[in-house]
Amino acid sequence: MRMPEKGLPKDRIFAELEAKREHDPRKDEARTFGLTFYVDPELTHVVEEANRRFLFDNGLDPTVYRSFLNLEREIVAMSAAHLGGDHDVVGNATSGGTESILIAVKAARDRARKARGIAEPQMLVPVSAHAAFFKAAQYFDIELITIPCDPVTLTPSLDDYRSRLTDRTALIVGSAPSYAHGVMDPIADLSALAVEHDLWLHVDGCIGGFLLPFLRDLGAPVPAFDFSLPGVTSISMDFHKYGFSAKGSSVVLYRNADARRYAIFACSEWTGYTVINPVVQSTRSGGPLAATWAALHHLGREGYLAVAKELLDTAKRLHEGIDAVPGLKIMGKPVMSLLAFTSTDSAVGIYRLGDALAARHWHVQPQFGSDGTPPSLHLTIMPKNAANVDEFLADLRAAVEDVRKGPAENPLLGMVPMLTPEAVASGAVNIEEMVAGMAGGGDVPDELAPLNELLERLDSSVRNRILTAFFNGLVGIQT
Ligand SMILES: *Cc1c(COP(=O)(O)O)cnc(C)c1O
C-alpha cells in the first residue's frame, strides 16, 4: 500500500476512518470488560475537547509550553494528595501505566547502583504483578525474581519476599490491587520490609490507585497502600483507566525529589538542544494531560464518588451472580471492580467459555494460570455494566451450557510433545512456519481457545516465541 498521490477531502477521510471501526466494540454498550473506560457522553465530550485543544502542544521543553508544566504540577499535586502524600512527594505525567512502571524501575535500579553500590541489582516481583515489571526487567537488564502467589488468595506472602532477599535486592513490588484478580498485596508488610532493608518499594496502583481512596470513603474495607506507609517509595496510577481520561495518561509519584533524581535523564553532550527527560518519552503531547485535568475538574470528588459507588454495587452483583453459576468460581477476594473467575468443572474449559461469550458479543480476557493457580477469565467492570448485569449473567449461564455441549477436542494439542524448549532452540521445529500455518494468513482467529489450550501446556519460553511469531505476522505488510 502507498499513500495517495493527491489528498482526499476531509468528509471522505472521516467516512473511511469510521468505516474501519465497524468491528470495534462500542464503549457505551459496555460489552468489553477492559480496554476502554467510559462514563457518559458529557464527560467524553469534555475529555475529547480538552485533548483536541492541547494535542499539538509539546511538553519536551517546559520552559516553552508553560501550560504543560502547570498542568503537570497540578495533576501531580492532586494525585499526591489523593494518595496520602505530603509536600515532599513529586511526580510526572506519563503515557500510561507501563511508562510509569518502566521509569520507576529504572530509578530504583540506578539508586541501587549509585547509593547502595549494587552493580547487578535484583527485583522481587509477585507473579501476579503486571507484565510491565517483566518488561522493565528485560529492558533494563535487571534480574527479576518472582514471588509465588497463594493459589487461594492470589497474593504473595511476606515470608516469600523475605526468603528471597539478597544483598543485591534493589526493588520490591506490590500491587494495589493486581490487575489479573483484583486482589490487594500485603503492602503494609512490604513497607515495613522496605524500611528495614533500605529497599525501594514500588506500589502498582495503575488500576486501583485512583479508585481505592473513593471506595474507602464509601466505607469499603481498603487497607493502607499509599504514601501513608513510610516504606512506599513510588506509586504508579493511571488516569486513562478509572480516571476516565483519554488514552495516554498516567502518573508516577515518588516519595521525594531525591528518589526522582534517579529517574531523570539529562543530556547535554550531543549537538542539539538540551534534553532533560523525567520520563521515557521526550516529546510529550499536552492532549492527554489536558484531558486528565478536564476529567478531574468536570467530575470532581463528588462525581468520582458516584461512579465509584456504582462500580462497587455492580461488582458485588457480578461477583454473587458468577459465584452462583454452577461450575464457576470467583478467585480470591477482589477489592474493587476487577474480577476473575475460573471453572471448577472439567467439562467447562475456561478458554472455550471465553469464546462462547465472545460469540454472544461479550469480550472478557483469558488469563493463563501459574504455580497451581488455575487459568481464568477476567472482567474489568465499567459504570455502564450496572445496566446489563442480568443480561451478562444470563448469557454466561447459556455460554456455560454451550461449552458443555460443544466438542472439546483440540487437534493443536498433538503438537505439545514436539514443542519443547530444546526443539525450539535447536531449530528442529520452525516456530515461524508453524504459526504461519496455524494463524490462517495473518488474520485474527475467531476462536482463541484451541490456541490458548496449546499455549498453556508449553514452557513459557516456547509460549513467548509463538506469541512473538504470531504478532510479528499479524502486524506486517498490508497489500
Ligand atoms: C493497566 C495496568 C498496567 C499497565 O498500564 P498500561 O497503561 O496498559 O501501560 C500496570 N499495572 C496494572 C495493575 C494495570 O492495571
Coordinates of N, CA, C and O and ligand atoms in Angstrom, one line a residue, residues 95-99 101 130 132-133 175 177-179 204-207 238 240-241, ligand 1:
S95 N 2.7 8.4 29.7 CA 1.8 8.0 28.6 C 0.9 6.8 29.1 O 0.0 6.5 28.4
G96 N 1.2 6.2 30.2 CA 0.4 5.1 30.7 C 1.1 4.3 31.8 O 2.2 4.7 32.2
G97 N 0.4 3.3 32.2 CA 1.0 2.5 33.4 C 2.3 1.9 33.1 O 3.2 1.9 33.9
T98 N 2.5 1.4 31.9 CA 3.8 0.8 31.5 C 4.9 1.8 31.6 O 6.0 1.5 32.2
E99 N 4.7 3.0 31.1 CA 5.8 4.0 31.2 C 6.0 4.4 32.6 O 7.2 4.6 33.0
I101 N 5.7 2.6 35.2 CA 6.4 1.5 35.9 C 7.9 1.4 35.3 O 8.8 1.2 36.1
H130 N 1.9 -6.9 37.2 CA 1.7 -6.6 35.8 C 2.9 -7.0 34.9 O 4.1 -6.8 35.4
A132 N 4.3 -5.4 32.9 CA 5.2 -4.2 32.7 C 6.5 -4.4 33.5 O 7.6 -3.9 33.2
F133 N 6.4 -5.1 34.7 CA 7.6 -5.3 35.5 C 8.6 -6.3 34.9 O 9.8 -6.1 34.9
S175 N 1.1 -4.9 44.3 CA 0.0 -4.3 43.5 C -1.1 -3.9 44.4 O -1.5 -4.6 45.3
P177 N -4.8 -2.8 43.4 CA -4.7 -4.3 43.5 C -4.0 -4.8 42.3 O -3.7 -4.1 41.4
S178 N -3.9 -6.2 42.2 CA -3.4 -6.8 40.9 C -4.4 -6.6 39.9 O -5.6 -6.6 40.1
Y179 N -4.0 -6.5 38.6 CA -4.9 -6.4 37.5 C -5.7 -7.7 37.4 O -6.9 -7.7 37.3
D204 N 2.2 -0.7 42.7 CA 1.5 -0.5 41.4 C 0.0 -0.2 41.6 O -0.8 -1.1 41.8
G205 N -0.3 1.0 41.6 CA -1.7 1.5 41.7 C -2.2 1.9 40.4 O -3.1 2.8 40.3
C206 N -1.7 1.3 39.3 CA -2.1 1.7 38.0 C -3.6 1.7 37.8 O -4.3 2.6 37.4
I207 N -4.2 0.5 38.3 CA -5.7 0.4 38.1 C -6.4 0.8 39.3 O -7.6 1.2 39.2
D238 N -2.9 5.2 36.9 CA -3.4 5.6 35.6 C -4.6 6.4 35.6 O -5.6 6.0 36.2
H240 N -6.0 7.0 32.5 CA -6.8 6.5 31.3 C -7.5 5.2 31.7 O -8.0 4.6 30.8
K241 N -7.6 4.8 32.9 CA -8.4 3.7 33.3 C -9.6 4.4 34.2 O -10.4 5.1 33.6
Ligands
LIG1 C1 -3.1 -1.4 33.2 C2 -2.1 -1.7 34.2 C3 -0.7 -1.6 34.0 C4 -0.2 -1.1 32.7 O1 -0.7 0.0 32.2 P1 -0.8 0.5 30.7 O2 -1.5 1.8 30.8 O3 -1.6 -0.6 30.0 O4 0.6 0.6 30.1 C5 0.1 -1.9 35.0 N1 -0.3 -2.3 36.2 C6 -1.6 -2.5 36.4 C7 -2.1 -3.0 37.8 C8 -2.5 -2.3 35.4 O5 -3.8 -2.5 35.7

